[in-house]
Amino acid sequence: MGVVGVVFQASLLLFAAYSSLADSWRYDGIGVAPGPTVIPTRGGVWPKPLKRTEEDGYLVVRPSAFKFNVNGHDCDLLQSTFSRYYGVMLSANRRRTRMSRNKSWRKDANFLGYLDSLNVELSTPCEFMPHAAMEESYDLHIAKDGSWLSSKSVWGILRGLETFVQTVVLSPDGAALTVKVSETQDSPRYKHRGLLLDTSRHYLPVRSILRTLDAMEASKLNVFHWHIVDDQSFPYQSAAFPELSNKGAYHPTTHIYSRENIRKIIEHARLRGIRVIPEFDTPGHTRSWGLGIEGLLTPCYGGSNPRDLTPDGSYGPIDPSKPENYQFLMKFFEEVKQLFPEQYVHLGGDEVSFECWKSNPDINDFMANNNLTGDYAGLEEYYIQKLVDMVKTLNISDIVWQEVFDNGVRVPPDTVVQVWIPNGSQNEMSQITAKGYRVLLSSCWYLDALSSGGDWKKYYACDPENFPGTPEQKELVMGGEACMWGEVVDWTNLESRVWPRACAAAEKLWSSPAAFSKKTSRSHPLPWYRSSNLDNYDMDEVSARLEEHRCRLVQRGIQAQPPNGAGFCPGERW
Amino acid sequence: MGVVGVVFQASLLLFAAYSSLADSWRYDGIGVAPGPTVIPTRGGVWPKPLKRTEEDGYLVVRPSAFKFNVNGHDCDLLQSTFSRYYGVMLSANRRRTRMSRNKSWRKDANFLGYLDSLNVELSTPCEFMPHAAMEESYDLHIAKDGSWLSSKSVWGILRGLETFVQTVVLSPDGAALTVKVSETQDSPRYKHRGLLLDTSRHYLPVRSILRTLDAMEASKLNVFHWHIVDDQSFPYQSAAFPELSNKGAYHPTTHIYSRENIRKIIEHARLRGIRVIPEFDTPGHTRSWGLGIEGLLTPCYGGSNPRDLTPDGSYGPIDPSKPENYQFLMKFFEEVKQLFPEQYVHLGGDEVSFECWKSNPDINDFMANNNLTGDYAGLEEYYIQKLVDMVKTLNISDIVWQEVFDNGVRVPPDTVVQVWIPNGSQNEMSQITAKGYRVLLSSCWYLDALSSGGDWKKYYACDPENFPGTPEQKELVMGGEACMWGEVVDWTNLESRVWPRACAAAEKLWSSPAAFSKKTSRSHPLPWYRSSNLDNYDMDEVSARLEEHRCRLVQRGIQAQPPNGAGFCPGERW
């Protein structure tokens, strides 16, 4: 059933009944209790803010009266965010703007008044594009005598508005929208909190990507790592080299991303404070490139007799021996730089197979002529080195997969290395940071690794600083990314597979250990090898909050799957 | 993204381009080739018919001229099936009724003429409801000088129409709908080919169930096993006992199945030749029943001191010691029998925990007074025995889970036993059939067991007759069921998790080993312990056919996920 078929309506009965049932659903010790496995929180914030105190007293939000007041700087981005979140606040609570007429809350001792406006205090002018160093901290103050949200940056205002609407919930009797008197000081643990989507193994419709960005915003993820092309297909439409997608896409007009598509995605992301980092993975993972660019890939040689090897019709990585290939790459990345406003481009560099290079006599001649003695990792180094130096002249900063570091390639000091191989990832993080490089972790957040249910906890157990190293080394951890590779995922199962599992990574990337009281109560910090231990977390609290957050995503139109076992989303209707 | 957003349109360019790309996608021996992992068939039938021969010659279907001619018996069911399949034939091929004007096929040597009508020859009057013994065999003859579909039963006509529309496909240049000259004689291997859905752990909207029935028809599954209630919630609305869903459903008005809902589901299933077998699992798995019926469940006793045990407030299975509980069950199943036209009701009987019975002094007194010496399996036997005898008086035939057999309960000879425990299932099948009972297999078709991709092959490797036994024992295998338990599945991920994985079970249940030429070429039948070996199948052929069938489901609006790795559905558009 499509999301379109889901109609949410408010109902007093609905919420009254839910409250009473919830009481009878307490787990009672023997076997399975009736009712949901985990009862969702009501107004729990995901990811958990650094510091938040709540009181029992609450204010009532009157949708027809409520507005955002701009007290500091203003801009289009801010105004469009207000209007989006105003819509989310109402629709996520399944409310029209009309409230119950009986105003039952007025008899409630905890009712302290109305919240008719939130003062938004932005202390510096709006920035236009989200970027690697953007500030996202904010303070949110909800009180009887005036409520405000403040930040030094428009991105902090965006994050604070997300927190604000998450805390505006229907009263238990369903009569009104309420928000607790509260104080929030929030700041992200890491600057880089990403999600990778792979649009090569399966093409993802633009609409799926836009919806993914919506869900990312709801979980305060701020980097869309777009693994746009790979061996299987080349959906990126290049103006300079149209044959790349004409011949390399699954289909030359329906399974491509045009410049207009890409601009739309970047703009949708910008409005949500999300960076779009494209990845053009070379020299391996490029088989689909070869369909459009003659001579780009290395012809592999084969034959039964080693003496008379001939090209066997198959192809390997980009041929690093040909000067014209670097000319092509220069022009290609020039266009990429024009289209993508982001400072960083991911250059890939993973899983380069040396078999084909080994088989090719021209490659071996080239290596001999250029004193590239030794193994083929040296040839890879030669290629990556030239590529990195080249994109540097285009003012592109680069991210690369860990193999580039493993193969000893000399890269600029501002290169970011992404760790993905599961085995030995702690050691890898340690070695990369020891050399002074900045690092991103993905090894423990591969969303294609499935188990039957509740497997978000294994993602939650991951901590990017869980490796042996000095405080200086830990400073080099920029964050991490959840990765949704596309071999078995397309638009039909993308949303349910990513959400809410990626939310576990989102919380571990946003919320400092200090945000969790159990952790802060320890007098001694844990040693590195125990720092990701879930003992530090009240997993019942986390589960209940994720149960609500998943329903929040569903209410916003995302097909997020159930995270915790049996249950339902309060207020869902068909 | 919702299915509603997917618009399919015909395009000459589209299909021409696909054909040429497919040529460049041949796997070439080193590493990953560009293009899809598996190229789909074009007009491959799923599940595979018993006997089918195709020729290169084809006929063109002119949508505006085409009609179904009734030569034999006729009925409303038949007419509504014609109109449904006419729609499927056009929409699944993304065609309006207008064809290409250039009529390019007329120059093709394989073009033999037009198929303007299919003669439907039903030799006996239509039956109204599908049933356990229904006939589903059919013959389909597509030829230049007249085409016909014949069957002894309206259900066979339904299955034959599904096969027919699966073979009507766009020509490679996209200009016309074509169907190959062919001869099909088809017959199911088993009479019972089921899918279990669990609507207790998560409520499934009626629309999700209807769509599931559509997908079942497309794969020739014919039993919807509706595990409608369980410990967690009781969405079945009973007229005689409204408190059951008022108190036991997740929500008393939005998370229930009313009589109208149930009738709608049964009617939707009837029109597709699918039986609806409800399961009301007792005496265990009944915690949600206890919320609505006072005294139904056994109160459990606890306490630190064995001498002064008292009821601890928790509850166990139905209390078999109380006569009023049997009165309740009689009235309850009377209503079930009125609502569900199906001869069979599933009575459950699985996973009965004895802990609570053991703790309860009244239960122990009752056992002593009724000479139920020995263990509590004897008490379970007492309960099931009474229940089975009771529903027999209502003219209900029963299916039970394997534990009922394991615990030695004396059940009527027409009882069907469903095997679900993975360990020892072959031995279990052997023992049950040795006692002369009919049997259904589910152990190897639990769809909640996940792996990252391509895991349909593990379901495909399962064969219900893969156990040691005589030919007479094998005769007692009625079929099997794929099971989609609902702990971590609701409407958001139901379709992508069930489809196309359940199609593997569907083919193994419909298609006899004789349908596969590799198998029939063996001069000696395989011994039982090797009979499910995939060596007997050309798995490349099966994979390519499933790749197409999955796209067929997507084109019919089902969010079936990719089965085989990278790729796309030819003709999909956004």
Short mmCIF file of C-alpha atoms in Angstrom, two decimals, chain B residues 280-539:
data_model
loop_
_atom_site.label_atom_id
_atom_site.label_comp_id
_atom_site.label_asym_id
_atom_site.label_seq_id
_atom_site.Cartn_x
_atom_site.Cartn_y
_atom_site.Cartn_z
CA PHE B 280 -7.45 -18.82 15.86
CA ASP B 281 -4.50 -20.20 17.73
CA THR B 282 -5.26 -21.72 21.17
CA PRO B 283 -4.63 -22.60 23.96
CA GLY B 284 -1.30 -20.69 23.88
CA HIS B 285 -0.66 -17.43 22.02
CA THR B 286 -3.85 -16.06 23.55
CA ARG B 287 -2.73 -13.27 25.87
CA SER B 288 -4.73 -10.62 24.01
CA TRP B 289 -7.89 -12.78 24.28
CA GLY B 290 -7.64 -12.50 28.04
CA LEU B 291 -8.15 -8.74 27.99
CA GLY B 292 -11.68 -9.20 26.66
CA ILE B 293 -12.88 -12.44 28.26
CA GLU B 294 -12.75 -12.61 32.04
CA GLY B 295 -11.55 -15.98 33.34
CA LEU B 296 -10.48 -17.34 29.96
CA LEU B 297 -6.76 -17.52 30.71
CA THR B 298 -5.03 -19.44 33.45
CA PRO B 299 -3.91 -17.19 36.33
CA CYS B 300 -0.27 -17.90 37.11
CA TYR B 301 0.84 -18.31 40.71
CA GLY B 302 4.09 -17.07 42.11
CA GLY B 303 5.84 -16.06 45.29
CA SER B 304 9.16 -16.48 47.02
CA ASN B 305 7.92 -19.25 49.27
CA PRO B 306 6.46 -22.35 47.55
CA ARG B 307 4.08 -22.78 50.53
CA ASP B 308 2.15 -19.56 50.08
CA LEU B 309 1.92 -19.13 46.32
CA THR B 310 -0.68 -16.62 45.19
CA PRO B 311 -1.83 -15.39 41.78
CA ASP B 312 0.89 -13.04 40.63
CA GLY B 313 -1.26 -11.09 38.21
CA SER B 314 0.11 -12.71 35.07
CA TYR B 315 -1.69 -15.16 32.81
CA GLY B 316 -0.89 -18.30 30.85
CA PRO B 317 -2.74 -20.36 28.20
CA ILE B 318 -6.53 -20.78 28.12
CA ASP B 319 -7.70 -22.44 31.34
CA PRO B 320 -8.74 -25.94 30.19
CA SER B 321 -10.36 -26.78 33.51
CA LYS B 322 -13.36 -24.48 33.17
CA PRO B 323 -16.46 -25.74 31.31
CA GLU B 324 -17.53 -22.15 30.56
CA ASN B 325 -14.41 -21.67 28.46
CA TYR B 326 -15.57 -24.43 26.11
CA GLN B 327 -18.99 -22.79 25.91
CA PHE B 328 -17.27 -19.57 24.92
CA LEU B 329 -15.15 -21.34 22.31
CA MET B 330 -18.19 -23.11 20.84
CA LYS B 331 -20.04 -19.85 20.38
CA PHE B 332 -16.90 -18.14 19.09
CA PHE B 333 -16.20 -20.78 16.41
CA GLU B 334 -19.90 -20.87 15.43
CA GLU B 335 -19.51 -17.26 14.41
CA VAL B 336 -16.20 -17.95 12.66
CA LYS B 337 -17.88 -20.72 10.67
CA GLN B 338 -20.68 -18.36 9.63
CA LEU B 339 -18.27 -15.67 8.49
CA PHE B 340 -15.62 -17.76 6.73
CA PRO B 341 -16.97 -20.01 3.95
CA GLU B 342 -13.83 -22.14 4.05
CA GLN B 343 -14.11 -25.76 5.21
CA TYR B 344 -10.84 -25.55 7.13
CA VAL B 345 -10.02 -23.48 10.19
CA HIS B 346 -6.50 -23.46 11.62
CA LEU B 347 -6.69 -24.22 15.34
CA GLY B 348 -3.05 -23.47 16.16
CA GLY B 349 -1.85 -25.51 19.13
CA ASP B 350 1.79 -24.41 18.93
CA GLU B 351 4.19 -23.38 21.66
CA VAL B 352 1.99 -24.02 24.68
CA SER B 353 4.00 -23.11 27.77
CA PHE B 354 3.33 -25.38 30.73
CA GLU B 355 4.92 -23.14 33.41
CA CYS B 356 1.73 -21.32 34.28
CA TRP B 357 -0.41 -24.46 34.37
CA LYS B 358 2.17 -26.03 36.66
CA SER B 359 2.02 -23.10 39.05
CA ASN B 360 -1.77 -23.08 39.37
CA PRO B 361 -3.27 -25.28 42.17
CA ASP B 362 -6.74 -25.37 40.56
CA ILE B 363 -5.25 -26.77 37.37
CA ASN B 364 -3.39 -29.43 39.35
CA ASP B 365 -6.57 -30.36 41.25
CA PHE B 366 -8.45 -30.61 37.96
CA MET B 367 -5.82 -32.92 36.53
CA ALA B 368 -5.93 -35.15 39.59
CA ASN B 369 -9.75 -35.29 39.51
CA ASN B 370 -9.76 -36.22 35.81
CA ASN B 371 -6.99 -38.78 36.00
CA LEU B 372 -4.77 -36.60 33.84
CA THR B 373 -1.68 -38.04 35.38
CA GLY B 374 1.72 -37.49 33.91
CA ASP B 375 2.84 -34.31 32.31
CA TYR B 376 1.02 -31.22 31.13
CA ALA B 377 1.11 -32.36 27.51
CA GLY B 378 -1.74 -34.60 28.67
CA LEU B 379 -3.67 -31.53 29.71
CA GLU B 380 -3.00 -29.91 26.37
CA GLU B 381 -4.24 -33.10 24.73
CA TYR B 382 -7.39 -32.93 26.83
CA TYR B 383 -8.03 -29.37 25.66
CA ILE B 384 -7.26 -29.84 21.97
CA GLN B 385 -9.29 -33.05 21.93
CA LYS B 386 -12.36 -31.27 23.24
CA LEU B 387 -11.83 -28.35 20.88
CA VAL B 388 -11.40 -30.53 17.79
CA ASP B 389 -14.46 -32.62 18.65
CA MET B 390 -16.43 -29.45 19.19
CA VAL B 391 -15.56 -27.76 15.91
CA LYS B 392 -16.28 -31.08 14.17
CA THR B 393 -19.91 -30.63 15.21
CA LEU B 394 -19.81 -27.28 13.40
CA ASN B 395 -18.65 -29.06 10.23
CA ILE B 396 -15.21 -27.46 10.47
CA SER B 397 -12.14 -29.39 9.35
CA ASP B 398 -9.00 -28.51 11.20
CA ILE B 399 -5.37 -27.72 10.55
CA VAL B 400 -3.00 -27.72 13.53
CA TRP B 401 0.66 -26.95 14.11
CA GLN B 402 3.00 -29.89 14.54
CA GLU B 403 3.11 -29.76 18.36
CA VAL B 404 -0.41 -31.18 18.47
CA PHE B 405 0.90 -34.29 16.75
CA ASP B 406 4.11 -34.28 18.78
CA ASN B 407 2.14 -34.27 22.02
CA GLY B 408 0.18 -37.28 20.89
CA VAL B 409 -3.24 -35.66 20.69
CA ARG B 410 -5.82 -37.95 19.11
CA VAL B 411 -7.23 -35.94 16.22
CA PRO B 412 -9.69 -36.86 13.43
CA PRO B 413 -8.12 -38.54 10.40
CA ASP B 414 -8.89 -35.55 8.16
CA THR B 415 -6.82 -33.23 10.37
CA VAL B 416 -3.96 -31.58 8.51
CA VAL B 417 -0.69 -31.09 10.39
CA GLN B 418 1.53 -28.13 9.55
CA VAL B 419 5.27 -28.57 10.13
CA TRP B 420 7.16 -25.43 11.06
CA ILE B 421 10.10 -26.21 13.37
CA PRO B 422 13.28 -26.03 11.26
CA ASN B 423 15.28 -28.68 13.09
CA GLY B 424 14.22 -32.20 12.27
CA SER B 425 11.49 -31.20 9.85
CA GLN B 426 12.26 -34.09 7.48
CA ASN B 427 11.92 -36.58 10.27
CA GLU B 428 8.71 -34.85 11.39
CA MET B 429 7.21 -35.06 7.89
CA SER B 430 8.12 -38.71 7.82
CA GLN B 431 6.52 -39.50 11.18
CA ILE B 432 3.31 -37.59 10.57
CA THR B 433 2.71 -39.20 7.19
CA ALA B 434 3.60 -42.61 8.59
CA LYS B 435 0.63 -42.21 10.93
CA GLY B 436 -1.55 -41.46 7.91
CA TYR B 437 -2.06 -37.75 8.49
CA ARG B 438 -1.92 -35.21 5.73
CA VAL B 439 0.81 -32.66 6.08
CA LEU B 440 1.85 -29.12 5.08
CA LEU B 441 5.44 -27.90 5.11
CA SER B 442 6.52 -24.43 6.24
CA SER B 443 9.85 -25.00 8.04
CA CYS B 444 11.99 -23.98 5.08
CA TRP B 445 9.82 -21.07 4.00
CA TYR B 446 9.99 -18.67 6.94
CA LEU B 447 10.24 -15.30 5.27
CA ASP B 448 11.37 -13.54 8.45
CA ALA B 449 14.77 -15.25 8.14
CA LEU B 450 16.77 -12.62 6.27
CA SER B 451 20.03 -12.43 4.47
CA SER B 452 21.45 -9.59 2.44
CA GLY B 453 20.30 -10.57 -1.02
CA GLY B 454 19.47 -13.38 -3.38
CA ASP B 455 18.15 -15.43 -0.48
CA TRP B 456 15.20 -16.68 -2.51
CA LYS B 457 17.50 -19.50 -3.56
CA LYS B 458 17.45 -20.98 -0.09
CA TYR B 459 13.66 -21.07 -0.30
CA TYR B 460 13.88 -22.51 -3.78
CA ALA B 461 16.10 -25.34 -2.50
CA CYS B 462 13.24 -26.61 -0.34
CA ASP B 463 11.12 -29.51 -1.51
CA PRO B 464 8.14 -30.79 0.51
CA GLU B 465 8.82 -34.39 -0.45
CA ASN B 466 12.41 -34.24 0.65
CA PHE B 467 11.96 -36.73 3.52
CA PRO B 468 12.29 -40.49 3.91
CA GLY B 469 8.99 -42.19 3.18
CA THR B 470 6.98 -44.48 0.95
CA PRO B 471 5.11 -43.24 -2.14
CA GLU B 472 1.94 -43.52 -0.05
CA GLN B 473 3.46 -41.18 2.52
CA LYS B 474 4.42 -38.69 -0.19
CA GLU B 475 0.81 -38.75 -1.34
CA LEU B 476 -0.14 -37.26 2.04
CA VAL B 477 1.84 -34.08 1.35
CA MET B 478 -0.83 -31.52 0.53
CA GLY B 479 1.65 -28.72 -0.09
CA GLY B 480 3.08 -25.97 2.03
CA GLU B 481 3.02 -22.37 3.06
CA ALA B 482 5.44 -19.48 3.13
CA CYS B 483 5.10 -17.70 6.50
CA MET B 484 5.47 -13.98 7.06
CA TRP B 485 5.40 -13.54 10.82
CA GLY B 486 4.77 -9.97 11.83
CA GLU B 487 7.16 -9.13 14.68
CA VAL B 488 9.18 -6.74 12.54
CA VAL B 489 6.88 -6.34 9.57
CA ASP B 490 4.01 -3.97 8.97
CA TRP B 491 2.61 -2.22 5.90
CA THR B 492 5.87 -0.31 5.42
CA ASN B 493 8.01 -3.36 4.63
CA LEU B 494 5.52 -6.20 4.08
CA GLU B 495 5.51 -6.17 0.30
CA SER B 496 9.23 -5.85 -0.24
CA ARG B 497 9.94 -8.60 2.28
CA VAL B 498 7.39 -11.09 0.96
CA TRP B 499 7.88 -10.48 -2.74
CA PRO B 500 9.49 -11.95 -4.69
CA ARG B 501 10.90 -14.24 -1.97
CA ALA B 502 7.58 -16.07 -1.57
CA CYS B 503 7.62 -16.71 -5.33
CA ALA B 504 10.33 -19.31 -4.74
CA ALA B 505 7.94 -21.31 -2.57
CA ALA B 506 5.15 -20.69 -5.08
CA GLU B 507 7.12 -22.29 -7.90
CA LYS B 508 8.23 -25.25 -5.80
CA LEU B 509 4.60 -25.84 -4.83
CA TRP B 510 3.12 -25.47 -8.31
CA SER B 511 5.78 -26.84 -10.64
CA SER B 512 6.49 -30.56 -10.60
CA PRO B 513 10.11 -31.62 -11.01
CA ALA B 514 8.95 -32.91 -14.40
CA ALA B 515 8.49 -29.28 -15.51
CA PHE B 516 12.26 -28.86 -15.49
CA SER B 517 14.03 -30.49 -18.37
CA LYS B 518 17.33 -31.00 -16.55
CA LYS B 519 15.49 -33.05 -13.99
CA THR B 520 13.55 -35.13 -16.47
CA SER B 521 16.69 -36.00 -18.37
CA ARG B 522 17.85 -38.12 -15.45
CA SER B 523 17.35 -41.79 -16.05
CA HIS B 524 17.01 -42.60 -12.34
CA PRO B 525 15.02 -40.60 -9.83
CA LEU B 526 17.12 -39.07 -7.11
CA PRO B 527 16.99 -40.52 -3.60
CA TRP B 528 14.86 -38.48 -1.18
CA TYR B 529 17.80 -36.80 0.54
CA ARG B 530 18.98 -35.34 -2.74
CA SER B 531 15.66 -34.59 -4.35
CA SER B 532 15.77 -30.91 -3.50
CA ASN B 533 19.26 -30.44 -4.81
CA LEU B 534 19.44 -27.36 -7.00
CA ASP B 535 21.71 -29.29 -9.39
CA ASN B 536 18.47 -30.53 -10.89
CA TYR B 537 17.55 -27.04 -11.93
CA ASP B 538 19.05 -24.67 -14.44
CA MET B 539 19.37 -21.87 -11.90
#
